[in-house]
Structure formats: C-alpha cells, structure tokens
PDB file of C-alpha atoms in Angstrom:
ATOM      1  CA  GLU Z1184       0.000   0.000   0.000  1.00  0.00           C
ATOM      2  CA  ASP Z1185       1.303   3.426  -0.979  1.00  0.00           C
ATOM      3  CA  GLN Z1186       2.022   5.741   1.948  1.00  0.00           C
ATOM      4  CA  VAL Z1187       2.953   9.391   2.271  1.00  0.00           C
ATOM      5  CA  THR Z1188       4.141  10.971   5.517  1.00  0.00           C
ATOM      6  CA  GLN Z1189       4.715  14.687   5.841  1.00  0.00           C
ATOM      7  CA  SER Z1190       6.687  16.412   8.566  1.00  0.00           C
ATOM      8  CA  PRO Z1191       6.455  18.501  10.523  1.00  0.00           C
ATOM      9  CA  GLU Z1192       2.672  18.666  10.941  1.00  0.00           C
ATOM     10  CA  ALA Z1193       2.946  22.367  11.693  1.00  0.00           C
ATOM     11  CA  LEU Z1194       5.737  24.900  11.277  1.00  0.00           C
ATOM     12  CA  ARG Z1195       5.929  28.498  12.418  1.00  0.00           C
ATOM     13  CA  LEU Z1196       8.593  30.725  10.860  1.00  0.00           C
ATOM     14  CA  GLN Z1197       9.524  34.336  11.144  1.00  0.00           C
ATOM     15  CA  GLU Z1198       9.404  36.280   7.909  1.00  0.00           C
ATOM     16  CA  GLY Z1199      12.697  35.701   6.100  1.00  0.00           C
ATOM     17  CA  GLU Z1200      13.540  32.519   8.032  1.00  0.00           C
ATOM     18  CA  SER Z1201      14.200  29.815   5.446  1.00  0.00           C
ATOM     19  CA  SER Z1202      13.235  26.192   6.114  1.00  0.00           C
ATOM     20  CA  SER Z1203      12.256  22.890   4.509  1.00  0.00           C
ATOM     21  CA  LEU Z1204       9.202  20.670   4.584  1.00  0.00           C
ATOM     22  CA  ASN Z1205       9.620  16.916   4.260  1.00  0.00           C
ATOM     23  CA  CYS Z1206       7.562  14.335   2.390  1.00  0.00           C
ATOM     24  CA  SER Z1207       8.574  10.689   2.854  1.00  0.00           C
ATOM     25  CA  TYR Z1208       6.933   8.109   0.665  1.00  0.00           C
ATOM     26  CA  THR Z1209       6.695   4.407  -0.040  1.00  0.00           C
ATOM     27  CA  VAL Z1210       5.196   3.498  -3.366  1.00  0.00           C
ATOM     28  CA  SER Z1211       5.268   0.552  -5.708  1.00  0.00           C
ATOM     29  CA  GLY Z1212       7.137   2.329  -8.481  1.00  0.00           C
ATOM     30  CA  LEU Z1213       6.882   6.114  -8.477  1.00  0.00           C
ATOM     31  CA  ARG Z1214       5.355   7.709 -11.529  1.00  0.00           C
ATOM     32  CA  GLY Z1215       5.235  11.222 -10.092  1.00  0.00           C
ATOM     33  CA  LEU Z1216       5.305  13.248  -6.892  1.00  0.00           C
ATOM     34  CA  PHE Z1217       3.142  16.346  -6.629  1.00  0.00           C
ATOM     35  CA  TRP Z1218       3.201  19.362  -4.334  1.00  0.00           C
ATOM     36  CA  TYR Z1219       0.073  21.424  -3.705  1.00  0.00           C
ATOM     37  CA  ARG Z1220      -0.656  24.495  -1.627  1.00  0.00           C
ATOM     38  CA  GLN Z1221      -4.005  24.711   0.164  1.00  0.00           C
ATOM     39  CA  ASP Z1222      -5.360  27.856   1.767  1.00  0.00           C
ATOM     40  CA  PRO Z1223      -8.059  27.534   4.471  1.00  0.00           C
ATOM     41  CA  GLY Z1224     -11.481  26.751   3.008  1.00  0.00           C
ATOM     42  CA  LYS Z1225     -10.138  26.414  -0.551  1.00  0.00           C
ATOM     43  CA  GLY Z1226      -9.121  23.643  -2.923  1.00  0.00           C
ATOM     44  CA  PRO Z1227      -5.479  22.607  -3.362  1.00  0.00           C
ATOM     45  CA  GLU Z1228      -3.463  24.687  -5.829  1.00  0.00           C
ATOM     46  CA  PHE Z1229      -0.987  22.775  -7.996  1.00  0.00           C
ATOM     47  CA  LEU Z1230       2.667  23.751  -7.471  1.00  0.00           C
ATOM     48  CA  PHE Z1231       5.063  21.129  -8.869  1.00  0.00           C
ATOM     49  CA  THR Z1232       5.427  17.670 -10.356  1.00  0.00           C
ATOM     50  CA  LEU Z1233       8.654  15.707  -9.906  1.00  0.00           C
ATOM     51  CA  TYR Z1234       9.257  12.475 -11.795  1.00  0.00           C
ATOM     52  CA  SER Z1235      12.740  11.193 -11.030  1.00  0.00           C
ATOM     53  CA  ALA Z1236      15.344  11.279  -8.264  1.00  0.00           C
ATOM     54  CA  GLY Z1237      17.589  14.304  -8.538  1.00  0.00           C
ATOM     55  CA  GLU Z1238      14.964  16.440 -10.229  1.00  0.00           C
ATOM     56  CA  GLU Z1239      14.389  19.968  -8.919  1.00  0.00           C
ATOM     57  CA  LYS Z1240      11.696  22.544  -9.687  1.00  0.00           C
ATOM     58  CA  GLU Z1241      11.494  26.174  -8.577  1.00  0.00           C
ATOM     59  CA  LYS Z1242       8.769  28.766  -8.352  1.00  0.00           C
ATOM     60  CA  GLU Z1243       9.392  32.105  -6.674  1.00  0.00           C
ATOM     61  CA  ARG Z1244      10.512  31.330  -3.091  1.00  0.00           C
ATOM     62  CA  LEU Z1245       9.773  27.604  -3.368  1.00  0.00           C
ATOM     63  CA  LYS Z1246      12.049  24.826  -4.557  1.00  0.00           C
ATOM     64  CA  ALA Z1247      11.065  21.163  -4.625  1.00  0.00           C
ATOM     65  CA  THR Z1248      13.571  18.332  -4.741  1.00  0.00           C
ATOM     66  CA  LEU Z1249      13.179  14.561  -5.029  1.00  0.00           C
ATOM     67  CA  THR Z1250      15.169  11.536  -3.875  1.00  0.00           C
ATOM     68  CA  LYS Z1251      14.227   7.870  -4.065  1.00  0.00           C
ATOM     69  CA  LYS Z1252      12.531   7.975  -0.666  1.00  0.00           C
ATOM     70  CA  GLU Z1253      11.552  11.571   0.010  1.00  0.00           C
ATOM     71  CA  SER Z1254      10.915  15.016  -1.320  1.00  0.00           C
ATOM     72  CA  PHE Z1255      11.676  18.379   0.206  1.00  0.00           C
ATOM     73  CA  LEU Z1256       9.941  21.679  -0.301  1.00  0.00           C
ATOM     74  CA  HIS Z1257      12.452  24.406   0.475  1.00  0.00           C
ATOM     75  CA  ILE Z1258      11.091  27.840   1.302  1.00  0.00           C
ATOM     76  CA  THR Z1259      13.596  30.656   0.980  1.00  0.00           C
ATOM     77  CA  ALA Z1260      12.989  33.944   2.828  1.00  0.00           C
ATOM     78  CA  PRO Z1261       9.266  33.248   3.324  1.00  0.00           C
ATOM     79  CA  LYS Z1262       6.663  35.975   3.529  1.00  0.00           C
ATOM     80  CA  PRO Z1263       3.366  35.951   5.471  1.00  0.00           C
ATOM     81  CA  GLU Z1264       1.497  35.264   2.221  1.00  0.00           C
ATOM     82  CA  ASP Z1265       3.281  31.903   2.027  1.00  0.00           C
ATOM     83  CA  SER Z1266       1.245  30.764   5.035  1.00  0.00           C
ATOM     84  CA  ALA Z1267      -0.837  27.764   3.960  1.00  0.00           C
ATOM     85  CA  THR Z1268      -1.002  23.984   4.211  1.00  0.00           C
ATOM     86  CA  TYR Z1269       1.387  22.266   1.820  1.00  0.00           C
ATOM     87  CA  LEU Z1270       0.276  18.855   0.586  1.00  0.00           C
ATOM     88  CA  CYS Z1271       2.436  16.185  -0.978  1.00  0.00           C
ATOM     89  CA  ALA Z1272       0.972  13.383  -3.109  1.00  0.00           C
ATOM     90  CA  VAL Z1273       2.412  10.409  -4.975  1.00  0.00           C
ATOM     91  CA  GLN Z1274       1.225   8.668  -8.075  1.00  0.00           C
ATOM     92  CA  ALA Z1275       2.259   5.069  -8.576  1.00  0.00           C
ATOM     93  CA  ARG Z1276       2.878   3.414 -11.904  1.00  0.00           C
ATOM     94  CA  THR Z1277       0.328   0.783 -10.884  1.00  0.00           C
ATOM     95  CA  SER Z1278      -2.376   3.221  -9.710  1.00  0.00           C
ATOM     96  CA  GLY Z1279      -4.888   2.356 -12.394  1.00  0.00           C
ATOM     97  CA  SER Z1280      -5.984   4.149 -15.526  1.00  0.00           C
ATOM     98  CA  ALA Z1281      -6.732   7.411 -13.742  1.00  0.00           C
ATOM     99  CA  ARG Z1282      -3.436   7.313 -11.832  1.00  0.00           C
ATOM    100  CA  GLN Z1283      -4.915   8.045  -8.449  1.00  0.00           C
ATOM    101  CA  LEU Z1284      -2.982  10.217  -6.028  1.00  0.00           C
ATOM    102  CA  THR Z1285      -2.141   9.220  -2.469  1.00  0.00           C
ATOM    103  CA  PHE Z1286      -1.934  12.343  -0.339  1.00  0.00           C
ATOM    104  CA  GLY Z1287      -0.104  13.092   2.874  1.00  0.00           C
ATOM    105  CA  SER Z1288      -1.855  14.959   5.658  1.00  0.00           C
ATOM    106  CA  GLY Z1289       0.059  18.150   4.956  1.00  0.00           C
ATOM    107  CA  THR Z1290       2.299  20.619   6.743  1.00  0.00           C
ATOM    108  CA  GLN Z1291       0.569  23.721   8.055  1.00  0.00           C
ATOM    109  CA  LEU Z1292       2.991  26.605   7.566  1.00  0.00           C
ATOM    110  CA  THR Z1293       2.581  29.914   9.379  1.00  0.00           C
ATOM    111  CA  VAL Z1294       4.912  32.787   8.540  1.00  0.00           C
ATOM    112  CA  LEU Z1295       4.880  35.563  11.099  1.00  0.00           C
ATOM    113  CA  PRO Z1296       5.595  39.169  10.078  1.00  0.00           C
TER     114      PRO Z1296
ATOM    115  CA  ASP G1272      -9.305  31.753 -17.538  1.00  0.00           C
ATOM    116  CA  ALA G1273      -9.735  27.994 -17.766  1.00  0.00           C
ATOM    117  CA  MET G1274     -10.877  26.663 -14.452  1.00  0.00           C
ATOM    118  CA  VAL G1275     -12.738  24.191 -12.271  1.00  0.00           C
ATOM    119  CA  ILE G1276     -15.941  25.568 -10.778  1.00  0.00           C
ATOM    120  CA  GLN G1277     -17.893  24.093  -7.893  1.00  0.00           C
ATOM    121  CA  ASN G1278     -21.385  25.043  -6.797  1.00  0.00           C
ATOM    122  CA  PRO G1279     -22.527  25.792  -4.259  1.00  0.00           C
ATOM    123  CA  ARG G1280     -19.494  26.811  -2.197  1.00  0.00           C
ATOM    124  CA  TYR G1281     -21.425  26.138   1.001  1.00  0.00           C
ATOM    125  CA  GLN G1282     -24.262  23.655   1.373  1.00  0.00           C
ATOM    126  CA  VAL G1283     -26.335  23.007   4.474  1.00  0.00           C
ATOM    127  CA  THR G1284     -28.621  19.988   4.552  1.00  0.00           C
ATOM    128  CA  GLN G1285     -30.531  18.023   7.123  1.00  0.00           C
ATOM    129  CA  PHE G1286     -29.738  14.529   8.290  1.00  0.00           C
ATOM    130  CA  GLY G1287     -31.080  12.128   5.661  1.00  0.00           C
ATOM    131  CA  LYS G1288     -32.064  14.796   3.136  1.00  0.00           C
ATOM    132  CA  PRO G1289     -30.539  14.142  -0.309  1.00  0.00           C
ATOM    133  CA  VAL G1290     -28.081  16.691  -1.626  1.00  0.00           C
ATOM    134  CA  THR G1291     -26.329  17.236  -4.964  1.00  0.00           C
ATOM    135  CA  LEU G1292     -23.024  19.014  -5.454  1.00  0.00           C
ATOM    136  CA  SER G1293     -21.967  20.301  -8.846  1.00  0.00           C
ATOM    137  CA  CYS G1294     -18.641  20.593 -10.650  1.00  0.00           C
ATOM    138  CA  SER G1295     -17.943  22.091 -14.049  1.00  0.00           C
ATOM    139  CA  GLN G1296     -14.699  22.688 -15.923  1.00  0.00           C
ATOM    140  CA  THR G1297     -13.532  24.749 -18.852  1.00  0.00           C
ATOM    141  CA  LEU G1298     -10.189  22.937 -19.152  1.00  0.00           C
ATOM    142  CA  ASN G1299     -11.602  20.267 -21.486  1.00  0.00           C
ATOM    143  CA  HIS G1300      -9.972  17.601 -19.343  1.00  0.00           C
ATOM    144  CA  ASN G1301     -11.114  14.021 -19.857  1.00  0.00           C
ATOM    145  CA  VAL G1302     -10.714  12.823 -16.257  1.00  0.00           C
ATOM    146  CA  MET G1303     -12.788  14.146 -13.341  1.00  0.00           C
ATOM    147  CA  TYR G1304     -12.422  13.210  -9.678  1.00  0.00           C
ATOM    148  CA  TRP G1305     -14.395  13.677  -6.476  1.00  0.00           C
ATOM    149  CA  TYR G1306     -12.562  13.855  -3.143  1.00  0.00           C
ATOM    150  CA  GLN G1307     -13.767  14.174   0.434  1.00  0.00           C
ATOM    151  CA  GLN G1308     -11.577  16.152   2.823  1.00  0.00           C
ATOM    152  CA  LYS G1309     -12.243  16.396   6.549  1.00  0.00           C
ATOM    153  CA  SER G1310     -10.571  18.926   8.799  1.00  0.00           C
ATOM    154  CA  SER G1311      -6.755  18.594   8.930  1.00  0.00           C
ATOM    155  CA  GLN G1312      -6.876  15.379   6.903  1.00  0.00           C
ATOM    156  CA  ALA G1313      -5.654  14.403   3.465  1.00  0.00           C
ATOM    157  CA  PRO G1314      -8.131  14.458   0.582  1.00  0.00           C
ATOM    158  CA  LYS G1315      -9.715  11.039   0.146  1.00  0.00           C
ATOM    159  CA  LEU G1316     -10.679   9.904  -3.344  1.00  0.00           C
ATOM    160  CA  LEU G1317     -14.319   8.837  -3.638  1.00  0.00           C
ATOM    161  CA  PHE G1318     -14.566   8.085  -7.363  1.00  0.00           C
ATOM    162  CA  HIS G1319     -13.491   9.276 -10.773  1.00  0.00           C
ATOM    163  CA  TYR G1320     -14.559   9.310 -14.400  1.00  0.00           C
ATOM    164  CA  TYR G1321     -11.972   8.549 -17.072  1.00  0.00           C
ATOM    165  CA  ASP G1322     -13.846   9.810 -20.105  1.00  0.00           C
ATOM    166  CA  LYS G1323     -17.212   8.057 -19.652  1.00  0.00           C
ATOM    167  CA  ASP G1324     -15.856   5.194 -17.561  1.00  0.00           C
ATOM    168  CA  PHE G1325     -16.879   5.396 -13.909  1.00  0.00           C
ATOM    169  CA  ASN G1326     -14.580   4.048 -11.188  1.00  0.00           C
ATOM    170  CA  ASN G1327     -15.654   3.734  -7.580  1.00  0.00           C
ATOM    171  CA  GLU G1328     -13.121   3.447  -4.741  1.00  0.00           C
ATOM    172  CA  ALA G1329     -13.650   0.295  -2.688  1.00  0.00           C
ATOM    173  CA  ASP G1330     -14.397   2.129   0.567  1.00  0.00           C
ATOM    174  CA  THR G1331     -16.688   4.818  -0.826  1.00  0.00           C
ATOM    175  CA  PRO G1332     -20.009   4.621   1.059  1.00  0.00           C
ATOM    176  CA  ASP G1333     -22.969   3.285  -0.907  1.00  0.00           C
ATOM    177  CA  ASN G1334     -25.013   6.463  -0.375  1.00  0.00           C
ATOM    178  CA  PHE G1335     -22.471   8.413  -2.469  1.00  0.00           C
ATOM    179  CA  GLN G1336     -23.101   8.406  -6.208  1.00  0.00           C
ATOM    180  CA  SER G1337     -21.887  10.400  -9.175  1.00  0.00           C
ATOM    181  CA  ARG G1338     -23.082  11.410 -12.619  1.00  0.00           C
ATOM    182  CA  ARG G1339     -21.186  12.833 -15.566  1.00  0.00           C
ATOM    183  CA  PRO G1340     -23.682  13.873 -18.233  1.00  0.00           C
ATOM    184  CA  ASN G1341     -21.007  15.403 -20.478  1.00  0.00           C
ATOM    185  CA  THR G1342     -17.291  16.249 -20.545  1.00  0.00           C
ATOM    186  CA  SER G1343     -17.739  19.528 -18.706  1.00  0.00           C
ATOM    187  CA  PHE G1344     -20.002  18.577 -15.813  1.00  0.00           C
ATOM    188  CA  CYS G1345     -19.889  16.107 -12.960  1.00  0.00           C
ATOM    189  CA  PHE G1346     -22.259  15.747 -10.003  1.00  0.00           C
ATOM    190  CA  LEU G1347     -21.910  14.203  -6.568  1.00  0.00           C
ATOM    191  CA  ASP G1348     -25.157  12.892  -5.077  1.00  0.00           C
ATOM    192  CA  ILE G1349     -25.390  12.009  -1.403  1.00  0.00           C
ATOM    193  CA  ARG G1350     -28.629  10.089  -0.992  1.00  0.00           C
ATOM    194  CA  SER G1351     -28.973  10.123   2.787  1.00  0.00           C
ATOM    195  CA  PRO G1352     -26.348  12.338   4.404  1.00  0.00           C
ATOM    196  CA  GLY G1353     -25.244  11.478   7.893  1.00  0.00           C
ATOM    197  CA  LEU G1354     -23.430  13.652  10.388  1.00  0.00           C
ATOM    198  CA  GLY G1355     -20.192  11.922   9.422  1.00  0.00           C
ATOM    199  CA  ASP G1356     -20.535  13.137   5.840  1.00  0.00           C
ATOM    200  CA  ALA G1357     -19.949  16.755   6.844  1.00  0.00           C
ATOM    201  CA  ALA G1358     -16.744  17.694   5.037  1.00  0.00           C
ATOM    202  CA  MET G1359     -15.206  19.670   2.199  1.00  0.00           C
ATOM    203  CA  TYR G1360     -15.923  18.040  -1.162  1.00  0.00           C
ATOM    204  CA  LEU G1361     -13.317  18.706  -3.819  1.00  0.00           C
ATOM    205  CA  CYS G1362     -13.645  18.209  -7.552  1.00  0.00           C
ATOM    206  CA  ALA G1363     -10.490  17.822  -9.623  1.00  0.00           C
ATOM    207  CA  THR G1364      -9.737  17.339 -13.302  1.00  0.00           C
ATOM    208  CA  SER G1365      -6.780  16.125 -15.317  1.00  0.00           C
ATOM    209  CA  ARG G1366      -5.809  15.490 -18.902  1.00  0.00           C
ATOM    210  CA  ASN G1367      -5.071  11.805 -19.335  1.00  0.00           C
ATOM    211  CA  ALA G1368      -4.481  11.427 -15.592  1.00  0.00           C
ATOM    212  CA  ASN G1369      -1.505  13.767 -15.363  1.00  0.00           C
ATOM    213  CA  GLU G1370      -1.472  16.767 -12.998  1.00  0.00           C
ATOM    214  CA  GLN G1371      -4.793  17.246 -11.211  1.00  0.00           C
ATOM    215  CA  PHE G1372      -6.346  20.682 -10.931  1.00  0.00           C
ATOM    216  CA  PHE G1373      -8.793  21.296  -8.126  1.00  0.00           C
ATOM    217  CA  GLY G1374     -11.861  23.447  -7.750  1.00  0.00           C
ATOM    218  CA  PRO G1375     -12.475  25.655  -4.709  1.00  0.00           C
ATOM    219  CA  GLY G1376     -14.522  22.974  -2.948  1.00  0.00           C
ATOM    220  CA  THR G1377     -18.001  22.766  -1.447  1.00  0.00           C
ATOM    221  CA  ARG G1378     -18.273  22.836   2.341  1.00  0.00           C
ATOM    222  CA  LEU G1379     -21.120  20.529   3.372  1.00  0.00           C
ATOM    223  CA  THR G1380     -22.788  20.915   6.757  1.00  0.00           C
ATOM    224  CA  VAL G1381     -25.255  18.276   7.959  1.00  0.00           C
ATOM    225  CA  LEU G1382     -27.681  19.339  10.700  1.00  0.00           C
TER     226      LEU G1382
END
C-alpha cells in the first residue's frame, strides 16, 4: 500500500527565516510526486510535479527536490502570504488508468511578520 | 481563464435529506475526480470518471453516487447524508491522468 508521511505537521517561521518541509513516501514504483498548496477553506493549488530522483523545480521562493525515498519543499525567505497547508501526493505506476494520487496529511505553515 | 468551478461553495442539509453538489470545468480535461476532505486530513478519493468510464473506490459509502452527463459537468449525489458526511468536497480534473487541478470545494454541513 502506498504511503505518504509529511513532517512537521505544523511549522511556524519568522518572515525571512528559510526552512524545509519533508515528504517521505513508499510506493510501488513512483510515476510522479506532486506538491500542492491549500489555503483555508479552498481547494489545493498545484505547485510542482517531480518524476525522477535528482529532479528539482522552482517557483518564486519555493524549490522542490526529489530523492528515491523523500521530497523536500524548500522555502527561501518566506513571507506571510506563504502561510498555507502544503500537501504532498504520490502517483504510482500501478495506480490504475486514472493514476490516483495518495496524499499526505500536509504541513501547516505559518509565517509571522 | 480555464478553471474548475464548484457550486454551491457552502451547502447546508438536514440529516437524511438528499443533496447534490456540482462541478464544471472549462479545461476540457477528460478525467474528473471527487474527493472528500475532513478537517486537517488528506483528501480522500471517492470516485473518478476517465472519459465516460466510472470508477468507484472500494471504501466509498454506498449512499455516495456520481453522474457525468457530459465532458464539462460532474455531479456528486449524497442520498442520505449522515453527520459523518460533513466535510469539504473537492472536484479535480486532469488530462489523461496527469497533474490534477482542483476546484475551490463545497463545504457541506449536515444538521
């Protein structure tokens, strides 16, 4: 059974204080790993897809990296508007025709001004 | 802008009273998904349509059903909502099961 574990569950940072969020996964052959941002009361917003170990993607203050067992979402010099829950999800090669996602429970990030 | 739209954003129903949630998309994606998300939990897939093919997750309750009358629209019907069905319901779409794009969600309250 595919599993995704995110840590920490919650993280409070001061504005400008860089940090990383972790997503550990076990999957029967990884097809893709996805990062989403979710604001309270809203649907997840797609951020990145990573397909193979060593791959990196960047968007503004966010950088996602992937190894064979985990992914990191690095946040450089965060701002209060980066406060949100960050969700990680994996897609297995054997996840059926619609390639279902298995989500982690998320990391709730709060950036204080 | 191409998008996924869910209506209503907030739905209040009574215990046992049927309710229908709506999802539409202008992305022309062929796959549509329904997820249930409870507070501080991961989204849980209920079912999906790959084109016209319907796929039900094994642990989706029997009182949850879905309809997809055309490519753009998908509905979630809850025949007899219980208190445990109160949650955020998320619709998502993808092209050929690649990245999924989510709507804003419908918050369901059951009284």
